[in-house]
Coordinates of C-alpha atoms in Angstrom, one line a residue:
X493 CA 38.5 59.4 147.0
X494 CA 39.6 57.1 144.0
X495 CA 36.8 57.5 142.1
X496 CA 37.4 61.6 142.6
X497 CA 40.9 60.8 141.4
X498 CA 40.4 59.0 138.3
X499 CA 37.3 61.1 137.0
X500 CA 40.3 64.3 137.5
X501 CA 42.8 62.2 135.9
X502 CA 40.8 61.2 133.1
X503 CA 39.3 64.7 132.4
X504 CA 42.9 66.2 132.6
X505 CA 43.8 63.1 129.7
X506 CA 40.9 64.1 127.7
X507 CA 41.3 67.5 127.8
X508 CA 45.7 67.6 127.5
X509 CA 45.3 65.7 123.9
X510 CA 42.6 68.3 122.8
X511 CA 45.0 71.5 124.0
X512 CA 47.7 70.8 121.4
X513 CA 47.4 73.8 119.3
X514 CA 50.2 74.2 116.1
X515 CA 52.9 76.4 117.3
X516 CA 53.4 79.2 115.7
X517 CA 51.4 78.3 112.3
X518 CA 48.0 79.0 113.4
X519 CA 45.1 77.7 112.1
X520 CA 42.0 79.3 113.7
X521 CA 38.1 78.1 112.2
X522 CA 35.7 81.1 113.1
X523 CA 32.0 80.1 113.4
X524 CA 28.8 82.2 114.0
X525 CA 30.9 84.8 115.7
X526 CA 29.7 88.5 116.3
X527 CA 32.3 90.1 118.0
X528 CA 33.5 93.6 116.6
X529 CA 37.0 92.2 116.4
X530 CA 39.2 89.6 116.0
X531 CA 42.4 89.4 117.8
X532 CA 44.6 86.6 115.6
X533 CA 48.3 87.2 116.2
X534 CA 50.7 89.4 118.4
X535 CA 54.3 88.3 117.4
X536 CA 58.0 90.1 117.7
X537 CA 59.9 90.7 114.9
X538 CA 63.6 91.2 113.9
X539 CA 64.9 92.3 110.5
X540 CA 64.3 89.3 108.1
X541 CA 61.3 88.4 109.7
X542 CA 58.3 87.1 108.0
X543 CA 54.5 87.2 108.3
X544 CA 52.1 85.0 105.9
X545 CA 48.3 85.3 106.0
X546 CA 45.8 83.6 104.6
X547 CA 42.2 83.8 105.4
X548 CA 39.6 82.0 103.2
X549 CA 36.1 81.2 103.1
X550 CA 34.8 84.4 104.4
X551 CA 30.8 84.4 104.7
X552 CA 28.7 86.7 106.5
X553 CA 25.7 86.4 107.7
X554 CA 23.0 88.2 106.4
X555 CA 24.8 88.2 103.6
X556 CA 25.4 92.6 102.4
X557 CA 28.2 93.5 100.1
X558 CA 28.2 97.3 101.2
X559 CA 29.5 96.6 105.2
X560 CA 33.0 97.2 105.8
X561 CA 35.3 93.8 107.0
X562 CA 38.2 93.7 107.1
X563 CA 42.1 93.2 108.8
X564 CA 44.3 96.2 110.7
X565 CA 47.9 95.3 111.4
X566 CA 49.5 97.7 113.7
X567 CA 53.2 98.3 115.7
X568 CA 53.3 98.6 119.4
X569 CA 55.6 98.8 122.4
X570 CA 53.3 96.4 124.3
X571 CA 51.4 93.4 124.3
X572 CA 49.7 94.8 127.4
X573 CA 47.8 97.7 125.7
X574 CA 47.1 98.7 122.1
X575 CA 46.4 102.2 121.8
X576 CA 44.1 102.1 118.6
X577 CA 42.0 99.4 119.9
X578 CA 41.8 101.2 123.4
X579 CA 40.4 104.3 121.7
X580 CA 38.3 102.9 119.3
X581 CA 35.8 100.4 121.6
X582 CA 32.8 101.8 120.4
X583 CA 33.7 103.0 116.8
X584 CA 35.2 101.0 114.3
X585 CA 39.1 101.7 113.2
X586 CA 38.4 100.9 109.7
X587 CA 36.2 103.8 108.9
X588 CA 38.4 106.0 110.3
X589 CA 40.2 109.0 108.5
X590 CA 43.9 107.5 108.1
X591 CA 45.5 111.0 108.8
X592 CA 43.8 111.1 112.5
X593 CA 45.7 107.7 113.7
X594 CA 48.8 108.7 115.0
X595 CA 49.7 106.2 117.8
X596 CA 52.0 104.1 116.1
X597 CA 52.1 103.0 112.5
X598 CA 49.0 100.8 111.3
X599 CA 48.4 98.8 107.9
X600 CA 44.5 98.5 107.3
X601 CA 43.5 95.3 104.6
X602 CA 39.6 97.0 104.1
X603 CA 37.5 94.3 102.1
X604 CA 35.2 95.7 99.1
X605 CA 32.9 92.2 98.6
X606 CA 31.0 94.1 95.6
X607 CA 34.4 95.2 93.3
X608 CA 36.4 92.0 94.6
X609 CA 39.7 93.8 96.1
X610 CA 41.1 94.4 99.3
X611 CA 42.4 97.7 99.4
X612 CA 45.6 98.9 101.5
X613 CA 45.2 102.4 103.7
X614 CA 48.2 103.2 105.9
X615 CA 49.3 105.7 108.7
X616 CA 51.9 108.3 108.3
X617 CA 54.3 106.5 110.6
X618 CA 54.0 103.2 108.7
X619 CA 57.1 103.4 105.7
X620 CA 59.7 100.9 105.6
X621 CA 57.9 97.4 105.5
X622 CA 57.3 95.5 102.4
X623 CA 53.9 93.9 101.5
X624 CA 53.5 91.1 99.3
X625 CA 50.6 88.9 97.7
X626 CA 51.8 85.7 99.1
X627 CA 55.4 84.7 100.8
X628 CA 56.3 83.2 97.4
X629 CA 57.0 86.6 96.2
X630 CA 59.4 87.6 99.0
X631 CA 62.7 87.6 97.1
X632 CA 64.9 85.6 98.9
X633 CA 68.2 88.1 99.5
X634 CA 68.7 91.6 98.5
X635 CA 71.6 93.8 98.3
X636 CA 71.4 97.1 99.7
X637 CA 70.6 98.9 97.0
X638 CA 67.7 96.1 95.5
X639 CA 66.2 96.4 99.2
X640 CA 64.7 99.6 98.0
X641 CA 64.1 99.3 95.0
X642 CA 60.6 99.2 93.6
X643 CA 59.1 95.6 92.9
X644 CA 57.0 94.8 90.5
X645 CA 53.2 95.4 90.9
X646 CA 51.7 92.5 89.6
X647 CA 54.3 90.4 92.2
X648 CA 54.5 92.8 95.3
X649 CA 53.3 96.2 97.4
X650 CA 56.6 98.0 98.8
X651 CA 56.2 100.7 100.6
X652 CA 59.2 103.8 100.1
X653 CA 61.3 103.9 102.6
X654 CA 61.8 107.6 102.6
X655 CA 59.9 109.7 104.5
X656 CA 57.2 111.4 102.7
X657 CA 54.4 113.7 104.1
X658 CA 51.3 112.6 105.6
X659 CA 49.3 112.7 101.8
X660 CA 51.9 111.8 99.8
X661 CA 52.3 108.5 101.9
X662 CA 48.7 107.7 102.1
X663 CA 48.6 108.0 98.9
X664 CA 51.0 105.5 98.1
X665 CA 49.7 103.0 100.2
X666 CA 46.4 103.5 98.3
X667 CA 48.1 102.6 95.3
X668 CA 48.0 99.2 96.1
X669 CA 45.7 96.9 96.4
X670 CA 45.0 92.9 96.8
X671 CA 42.9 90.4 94.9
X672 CA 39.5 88.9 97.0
X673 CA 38.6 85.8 95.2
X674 CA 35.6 85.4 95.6
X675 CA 33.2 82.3 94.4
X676 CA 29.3 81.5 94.8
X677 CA 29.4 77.7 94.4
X678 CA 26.1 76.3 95.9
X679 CA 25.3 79.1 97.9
X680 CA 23.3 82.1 97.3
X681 CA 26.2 84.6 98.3
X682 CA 29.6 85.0 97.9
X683 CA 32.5 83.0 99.8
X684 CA 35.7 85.1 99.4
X685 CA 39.3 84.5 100.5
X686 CA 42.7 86.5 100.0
X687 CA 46.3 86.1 100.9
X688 CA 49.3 88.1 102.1
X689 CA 52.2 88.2 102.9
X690 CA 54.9 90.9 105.3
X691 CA 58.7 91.4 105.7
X692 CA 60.4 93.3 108.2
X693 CA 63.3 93.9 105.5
X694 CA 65.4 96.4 108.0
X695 CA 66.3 97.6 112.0
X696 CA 63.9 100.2 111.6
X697 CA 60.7 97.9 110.9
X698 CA 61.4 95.4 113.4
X699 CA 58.8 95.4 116.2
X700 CA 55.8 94.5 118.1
X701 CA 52.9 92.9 115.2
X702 CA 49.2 93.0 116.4
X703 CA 46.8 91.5 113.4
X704 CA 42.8 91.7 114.1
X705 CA 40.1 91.4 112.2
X706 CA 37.4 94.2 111.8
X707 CA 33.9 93.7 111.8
X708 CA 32.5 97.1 111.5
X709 CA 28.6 96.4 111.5
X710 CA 28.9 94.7 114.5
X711 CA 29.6 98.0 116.2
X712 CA 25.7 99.3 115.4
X713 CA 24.0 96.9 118.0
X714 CA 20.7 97.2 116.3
X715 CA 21.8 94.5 113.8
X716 CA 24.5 91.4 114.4
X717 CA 26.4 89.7 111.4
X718 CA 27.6 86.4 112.2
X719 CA 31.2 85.8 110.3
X720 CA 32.6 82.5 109.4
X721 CA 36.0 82.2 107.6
X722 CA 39.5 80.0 108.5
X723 CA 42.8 82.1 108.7
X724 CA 45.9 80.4 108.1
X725 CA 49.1 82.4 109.8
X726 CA 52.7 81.4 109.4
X727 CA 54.9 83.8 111.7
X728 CA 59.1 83.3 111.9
X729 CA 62.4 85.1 112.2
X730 CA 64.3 83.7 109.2
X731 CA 64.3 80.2 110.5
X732 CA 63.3 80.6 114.1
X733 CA 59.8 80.4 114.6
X734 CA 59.7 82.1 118.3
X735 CA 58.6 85.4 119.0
X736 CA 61.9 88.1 119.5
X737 CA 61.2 88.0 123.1
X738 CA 60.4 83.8 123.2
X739 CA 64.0 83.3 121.4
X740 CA 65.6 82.7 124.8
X741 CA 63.1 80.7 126.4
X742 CA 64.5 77.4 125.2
X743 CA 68.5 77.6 127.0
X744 CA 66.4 79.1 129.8
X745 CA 64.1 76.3 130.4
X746 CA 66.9 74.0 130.1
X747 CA 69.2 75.9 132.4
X748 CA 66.9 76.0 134.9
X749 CA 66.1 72.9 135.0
X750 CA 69.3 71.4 135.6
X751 CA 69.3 74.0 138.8
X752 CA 66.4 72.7 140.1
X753 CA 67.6 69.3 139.5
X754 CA 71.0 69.8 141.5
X755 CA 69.3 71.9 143.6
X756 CA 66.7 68.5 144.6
X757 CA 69.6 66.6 144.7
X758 CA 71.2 68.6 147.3
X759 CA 67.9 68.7 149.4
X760 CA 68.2 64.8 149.3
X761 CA 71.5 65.3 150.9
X762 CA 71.0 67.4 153.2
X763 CA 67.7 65.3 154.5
X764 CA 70.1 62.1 154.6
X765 CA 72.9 63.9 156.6
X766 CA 70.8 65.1 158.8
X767 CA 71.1 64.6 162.8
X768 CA 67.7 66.1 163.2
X769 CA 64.2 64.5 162.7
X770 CA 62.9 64.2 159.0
X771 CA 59.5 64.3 158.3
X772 CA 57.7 62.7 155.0
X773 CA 56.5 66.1 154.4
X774 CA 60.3 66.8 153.7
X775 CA 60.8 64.3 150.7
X776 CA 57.5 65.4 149.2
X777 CA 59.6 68.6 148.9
X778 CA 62.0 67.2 147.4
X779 CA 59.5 65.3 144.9
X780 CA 58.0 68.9 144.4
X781 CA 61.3 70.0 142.9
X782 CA 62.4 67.1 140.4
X783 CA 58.8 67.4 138.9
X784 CA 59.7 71.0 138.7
X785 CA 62.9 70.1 136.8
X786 CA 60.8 67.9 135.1
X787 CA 58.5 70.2 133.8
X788 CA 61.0 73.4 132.6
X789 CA 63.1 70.0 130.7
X790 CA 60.3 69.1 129.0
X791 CA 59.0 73.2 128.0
X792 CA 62.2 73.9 127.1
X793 CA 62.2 70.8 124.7
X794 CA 58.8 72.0 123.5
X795 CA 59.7 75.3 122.9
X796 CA 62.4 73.7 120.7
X797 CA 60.7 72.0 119.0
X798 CA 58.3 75.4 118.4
X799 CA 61.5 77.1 117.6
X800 CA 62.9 75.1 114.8
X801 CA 59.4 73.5 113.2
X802 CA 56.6 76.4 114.4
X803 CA 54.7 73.9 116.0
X804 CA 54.4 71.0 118.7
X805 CA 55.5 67.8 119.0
X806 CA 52.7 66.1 120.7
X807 CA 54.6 63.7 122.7
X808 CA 56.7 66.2 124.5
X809 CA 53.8 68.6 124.6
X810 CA 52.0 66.1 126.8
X811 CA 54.8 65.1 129.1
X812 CA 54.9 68.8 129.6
X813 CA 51.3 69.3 130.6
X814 CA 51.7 65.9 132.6
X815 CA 54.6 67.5 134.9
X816 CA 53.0 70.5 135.0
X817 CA 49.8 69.0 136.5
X818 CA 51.6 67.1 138.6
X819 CA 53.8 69.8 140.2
X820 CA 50.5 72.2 140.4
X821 CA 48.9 69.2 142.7
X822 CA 52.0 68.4 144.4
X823 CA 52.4 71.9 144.9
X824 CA 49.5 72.8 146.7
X825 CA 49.3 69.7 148.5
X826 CA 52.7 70.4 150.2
X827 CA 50.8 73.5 151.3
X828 CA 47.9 72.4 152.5
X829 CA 49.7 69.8 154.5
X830 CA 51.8 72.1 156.0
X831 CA 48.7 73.6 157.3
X832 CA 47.4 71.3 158.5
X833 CA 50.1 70.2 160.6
X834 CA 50.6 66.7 159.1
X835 CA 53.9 64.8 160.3
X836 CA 54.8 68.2 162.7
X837 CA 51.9 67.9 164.8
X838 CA 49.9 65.4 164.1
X839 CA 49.8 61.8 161.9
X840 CA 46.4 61.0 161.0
X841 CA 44.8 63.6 159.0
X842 CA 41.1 64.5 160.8
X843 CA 38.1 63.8 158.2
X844 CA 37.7 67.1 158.0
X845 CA 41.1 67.7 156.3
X846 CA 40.5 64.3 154.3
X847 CA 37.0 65.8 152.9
X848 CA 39.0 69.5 152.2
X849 CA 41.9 67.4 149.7
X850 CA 39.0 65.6 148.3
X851 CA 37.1 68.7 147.2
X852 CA 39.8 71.6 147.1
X853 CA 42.6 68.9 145.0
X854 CA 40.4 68.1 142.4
X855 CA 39.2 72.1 141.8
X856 CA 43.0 72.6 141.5
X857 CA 43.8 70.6 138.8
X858 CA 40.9 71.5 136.6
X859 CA 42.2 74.8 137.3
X860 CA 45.6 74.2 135.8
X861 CA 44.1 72.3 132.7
X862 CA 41.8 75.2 132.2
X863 CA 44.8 77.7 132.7
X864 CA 47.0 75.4 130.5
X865 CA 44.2 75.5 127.5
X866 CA 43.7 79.3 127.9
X867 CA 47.4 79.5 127.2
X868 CA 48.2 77.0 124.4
X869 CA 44.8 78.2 122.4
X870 CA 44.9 80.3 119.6
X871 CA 44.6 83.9 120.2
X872 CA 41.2 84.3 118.9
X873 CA 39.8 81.9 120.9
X874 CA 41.5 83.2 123.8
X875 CA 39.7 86.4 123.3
X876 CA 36.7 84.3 122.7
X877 CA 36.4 82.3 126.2
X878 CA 37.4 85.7 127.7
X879 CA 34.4 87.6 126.4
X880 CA 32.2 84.5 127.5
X881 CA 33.4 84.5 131.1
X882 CA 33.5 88.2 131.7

């Protein structure tokens, strides 16, 4: 039983100081991967909000400079479903006509490896965001009128405001296009890499983001082309680095943990002013909720720490995962002892019960660490060990 217990305890150790991801600055290292797409962000944002991409060292593998890569950046009501990707599973979006998508306005980034530009291609509903090369050209306040005014093309992209007609807005968007740097080094083909850069400048644009990368040969199963490249995202509203709905997560962690702490207290009350038998199983509730407590203190002051500096501190990230573990075990021990009929009807646990904790406890935890590592991994990953399971 010890020996269980400290093999558990050291694999949940090893694995909570490898979970610690960055927040919400993303750094996500592709390698060798062959799926058709790429999800890399979903983020809510309000006016003000910013988006900053960068994705470098692009390589594929065989190496063709006529295949279509590339990024779609879309606006939905849902994180639940997307309706262009739901509709496009065995075709790719990028070589779509733009004047057929009409579920929401979509922003596609297509790659031309051989000319060295990424070229912009939007939907008719997409009109009010502005584009940039990088976030150091976002200017840093405009008046009402400056918001729409046209910037200059060798600093930004804008996109008019006012509504236009299907061709006359596609058009615009094809106006502009991005720079793919591009470089051989030691290696037989090209490397490329390219930055931009989005703000939601009004009420109208704010929203639901999904970003994905597009690997449209990968759709024609005869042939596979491995990609490798390293995306750099930076995503925050002005200088809160939640998502819209995550910006009241921190004074609700912290609010409820001070309920579940009074709320153990007054358990531990009750249980000493009581004139009726009390069991042990009753204090383990009681331990149950103050690691509770325990747990929503120490995500709230995570999700602080997300909030003001986009990413984890790794201290309070690991407390967090500590409680968290521990409540999950605790948790489903109080259950199973229950069951069982410990300190109600019997004592002494049978060695049949004994054998069931020393296999089912165990299976919880890694459970929780797996669940706690799907959650706190980038979002490209996450689709990653996804597709591998399923």
């Amino acid at each position: 039983m010890k020996s269980l217990a400290s093999v558990a305890l050291w694999t949940v150790l090893l694995l909570l100081f490898t979970v610690c991801s960055d927040g919400r600055r993303h750094h996500l290292e592709v390698r060798d991967d062959i799926r058709r797409y790429i999800p890399l962000s979903t983020f809510g944002f309000y006016p003000g909000g910013i988006l900053d991409v960068k994705l470098s060292n692009f390589l594929v593998i065989p190496h063709s400079e006529y295949n279509i890569y590339g990024l779609s950046l879309d606006k939905t009501l849902s994180d639940a479903m997307n309706p262009y990707l739901d509709t496009h599973q065995d075709n790719c979006i990028l070589q779509e006509p733009i004047s057929s998508l009409r579920s929401g306005p979509i922003l596609f980034f297509i790659m031309d490896l051989r000319r060295e530009v990424v070229y912009l291609n939007c939907s008719s509903e997409w009109q009010n965001t502005h584009i940039y090369k990088d976030a150091s050209h976002i200017p840093p306040m405009r008046g009402k009128r400056q918001s729409f005014a046209t910037v200059s093309d060798s600093k930004s992209m804008y996109m008019q405001r006012r509504k236009r007609a299907v061709n006359d807005l596609v058009s615009v968007c094809r106006n502009y296009n991005l720079t793919l740097t591009c470089t051989k080094n030691d290696l037989p083909f090209k490397v490329c890499s390219f930055t931009f850069a989005m703000e939601v400048s009004n009420k109208a644009d704010e929203g639901l983001y999904n970003l994905y990368f597009h690997s449209c040969p990968n759709y024609d199963m005869a042939t596979y082309y491995s990609l490798q490249f390293d995306v750099d995202i930076e995503e925050k509203n002005g200088q809160n680095y939640l998502s819209a709905g995550e910006m009241p997560l921190p004074a609700l962690y912290f609010m409820m943990s001070l309920l579940f702490f009074l709320s153990g207290l007054f358990w531990v009350f009750i249980l000493k002013k009581s004139k009726h038998p009390v069991f042990k199983i009753h204090y383990l509730m009681a331990v149950l909720v103050f690691l509770k407590s325990l747990s929503l203190l120490f995500h709230g002051i995570n999700y602080h720490f997300i909030q003001t500096k986009g990413e984890h501190v790794e201290a309070w990230a690991i407390l967090y995962y500590i409680t968290h573990l521990l409540k999950g075990a605790v948790l489903f021990i109080t259950i199973v002892l229950i069951g069982t009929g410990w300190t109600f009807i019997k004592h002494i646990l049978a060695d049949k019960d004994k054998k069931l904790f020393m296999i089912v406890i165990p299976l919880q935890v890694l459970a929780n660490v797996a669940e706690i590592i799907i959650a706190e991994s980038e979002e490209g990953f996450q689709s990653f060990i996804q597709d591998q399971i399923t």
